Amino acid sequence: MMNFMPGCILCGSGAEFDVDRFLVSSPWSGTAEIFRRGPTGAAYRPIRKYSSLQIEVSPIDEDLLEPQVNATLAFLRSYEAEVRRLVTFPGVEAVEFRIGLFWLPDTAIYPISLTSSFLKAVGDVGASVDIYVYASDGIKTV
């Protein structure tokens, strides 16, 4: 199970997204983490409003921006057609590359700069970039 930790994941989601039908002919079949809309059995989120899939793009222990950007570009070179298929698949409402970073307590500022070529590559396939900055006590636990 993927954690909400640093590293980059690709997430595709939608209320009417038939994730199983998408994965039938996908190279991500067997590697994607799948979440289906409906009852979850979990007290903290009893009903999931969207079906989604997640693909690891860079390792979840990678907490630097540049390696995650490079991994995302390499992923796009390898899977551009499949990302485009996901973006246009019926029921898909959002396709996001989620980049995770740690915010360390002794850090006064954390500049995040994404190059225009990176943003263009992601935008050209119709996806977006979300950056998650996690509070940290300076000790990485993955």
Short mmCIF file of C-alpha atoms in Angstrom, two decimals:
data_model
loop_
_atom_site.label_atom_id
_atom_site.label_comp_id
_atom_site.label_asym_id
_atom_site.label_seq_id
_atom_site.Cartn_x
_atom_site.Cartn_y
_atom_site.Cartn_z
CA MET A 1 0.00 0.00 0.00
CA MET A 2 1.35 3.42 -0.93
CA ASN A 3 1.77 5.87 1.89
CA PHE A 4 1.31 9.58 1.75
CA MET A 5 5.03 10.17 1.95
CA PRO A 6 7.63 11.84 -0.21
CA GLY A 7 8.11 10.37 -3.63
CA CYS A 8 6.04 10.90 -6.74
CA ILE A 9 2.89 9.02 -7.69
CA LEU A 10 0.56 9.30 -10.65
CA CYS A 11 -3.08 9.34 -9.62
CA GLY A 12 -6.08 9.09 -11.90
CA SER A 13 -9.55 9.42 -10.36
CA GLY A 14 -13.21 10.00 -11.00
CA ALA A 15 -16.63 9.26 -9.55
CA GLU A 16 -17.57 7.21 -12.64
CA PHE A 17 -14.06 5.87 -13.40
CA ASP A 18 -14.14 2.10 -14.05
CA VAL A 19 -10.59 1.44 -12.95
CA ASP A 20 -10.83 -2.30 -13.64
CA ARG A 21 -11.88 -1.71 -17.25
CA PHE A 22 -9.02 0.74 -17.73
CA LEU A 23 -6.45 -1.71 -16.37
CA VAL A 24 -7.54 -4.62 -18.61
CA SER A 25 -5.27 -3.39 -21.41
CA SER A 26 -2.83 -1.30 -19.37
CA PRO A 27 0.87 -1.94 -18.76
CA TRP A 28 0.10 -0.86 -15.18
CA SER A 29 -2.17 -3.85 -14.58
CA GLY A 30 -0.80 -5.70 -11.56
CA THR A 31 1.30 -2.76 -10.38
CA ALA A 32 -1.32 -0.03 -9.86
CA GLU A 33 -2.80 0.47 -6.44
CA ILE A 34 -6.58 0.50 -6.89
CA PHE A 35 -9.26 2.27 -4.89
CA ARG A 36 -12.91 1.65 -5.76
CA ARG A 37 -15.80 4.03 -5.09
CA GLY A 38 -18.18 2.92 -2.36
CA PRO A 39 -18.05 1.56 1.19
CA THR A 40 -14.52 1.14 2.54
CA GLY A 41 -15.11 -0.49 5.91
CA ALA A 42 -12.84 2.15 7.49
CA ALA A 43 -14.16 4.34 10.29
CA TYR A 44 -12.15 7.38 9.18
CA ARG A 45 -13.55 7.23 5.63
CA PRO A 46 -16.60 4.97 5.47
CA ILE A 47 -17.46 5.91 1.86
CA ARG A 48 -14.99 6.60 -0.95
CA LYS A 49 -16.53 9.10 -3.40
CA TYR A 50 -14.13 8.36 -6.27
CA SER A 51 -12.49 5.36 -7.86
CA SER A 52 -8.81 5.82 -8.54
CA LEU A 53 -5.51 4.23 -9.33
CA GLN A 54 -2.04 5.15 -8.20
CA ILE A 55 1.27 4.32 -9.87
CA GLU A 56 4.63 4.82 -8.19
CA VAL A 57 6.71 7.17 -10.35
CA SER A 58 9.64 7.64 -7.96
CA PRO A 59 10.40 5.73 -4.74
CA ILE A 60 8.39 6.79 -1.70
CA ASP A 61 11.61 7.44 0.21
CA GLU A 62 12.79 10.04 -2.31
CA ASP A 63 12.31 13.42 -0.68
CA LEU A 64 14.26 15.74 -2.99
CA LEU A 65 12.49 17.63 -5.75
CA GLU A 66 14.97 17.25 -8.61
CA PRO A 67 15.11 13.42 -8.62
CA GLN A 68 11.30 13.31 -8.53
CA VAL A 69 11.05 15.71 -11.47
CA ASN A 70 13.60 13.62 -13.39
CA ALA A 71 11.70 10.41 -12.55
CA THR A 72 8.45 12.01 -13.73
CA LEU A 73 10.02 13.05 -17.04
CA ALA A 74 11.43 9.54 -17.55
CA PHE A 75 8.01 8.08 -16.69
CA LEU A 76 6.36 10.36 -19.25
CA ARG A 77 8.87 9.31 -21.91
CA SER A 78 8.06 5.66 -21.22
CA TYR A 79 4.30 5.95 -20.70
CA GLU A 80 3.15 9.09 -22.53
CA ALA A 81 0.53 7.24 -24.57
CA GLU A 82 -0.82 5.46 -21.49
CA VAL A 83 -1.03 8.70 -19.48
CA ARG A 84 -2.91 10.30 -22.37
CA ARG A 85 -5.24 7.29 -22.47
CA LEU A 86 -5.87 7.69 -18.74
CA VAL A 87 -6.58 11.43 -19.12
CA THR A 88 -9.21 10.75 -21.82
CA PHE A 89 -10.65 7.54 -20.35
CA PRO A 90 -14.41 7.77 -19.63
CA GLY A 91 -15.14 8.79 -16.06
CA VAL A 92 -11.66 10.13 -15.28
CA GLU A 93 -11.95 13.60 -13.77
CA ALA A 94 -8.37 14.24 -12.63
CA VAL A 95 -4.89 12.97 -13.46
CA GLU A 96 -2.17 14.28 -11.18
CA PHE A 97 1.50 13.75 -10.58
CA ARG A 98 1.76 14.08 -6.79
CA ILE A 99 5.21 15.07 -5.59
CA GLY A 100 5.94 14.76 -1.87
CA LEU A 101 8.55 16.72 0.06
CA PHE A 102 9.47 17.06 3.74
CA TRP A 103 9.41 20.41 5.49
CA LEU A 104 12.07 20.31 8.20
CA PRO A 105 11.56 22.29 11.42
CA ASP A 106 14.74 24.35 11.02
CA THR A 107 13.83 25.42 7.48
CA ALA A 108 12.79 29.05 7.09
CA ILE A 109 11.85 28.84 3.41
CA TYR A 110 11.39 26.01 0.95
CA PRO A 111 11.51 27.38 -2.60
CA ILE A 112 9.83 25.14 -5.15
CA SER A 113 10.72 25.88 -8.74
CA LEU A 114 9.47 23.76 -11.61
CA THR A 115 10.95 24.34 -15.04
CA SER A 116 8.78 25.34 -17.94
CA SER A 117 9.90 22.24 -19.85
CA PHE A 118 8.73 20.02 -16.97
CA LEU A 119 5.39 21.83 -16.67
CA LYS A 120 4.93 21.70 -20.46
CA ALA A 121 5.63 17.95 -20.55
CA VAL A 122 3.04 17.30 -17.84
CA GLY A 123 0.56 19.78 -19.32
CA ASP A 124 0.95 18.35 -22.82
CA VAL A 125 -0.51 15.02 -21.65
CA GLY A 126 -3.34 16.79 -19.82
CA ALA A 127 -2.16 16.06 -16.28
CA SER A 128 -1.47 18.40 -13.38
CA VAL A 129 1.23 18.59 -10.71
CA ASP A 130 0.40 18.64 -7.01
CA ILE A 131 3.11 19.20 -4.43
CA TYR A 132 2.57 17.84 -0.94
CA VAL A 133 4.90 19.21 1.75
CA TYR A 134 4.87 17.10 4.90
CA ALA A 135 5.78 18.34 8.34
CA SER A 136 8.78 16.53 9.74
CA ASP A 137 10.81 16.40 12.90
CA GLY A 138 13.89 15.72 10.80
CA ILE A 139 13.73 11.96 11.22
CA LYS A 140 12.65 10.08 8.12
CA THR A 141 10.44 7.07 8.73
CA VAL A 142 9.36 5.11 5.71
#
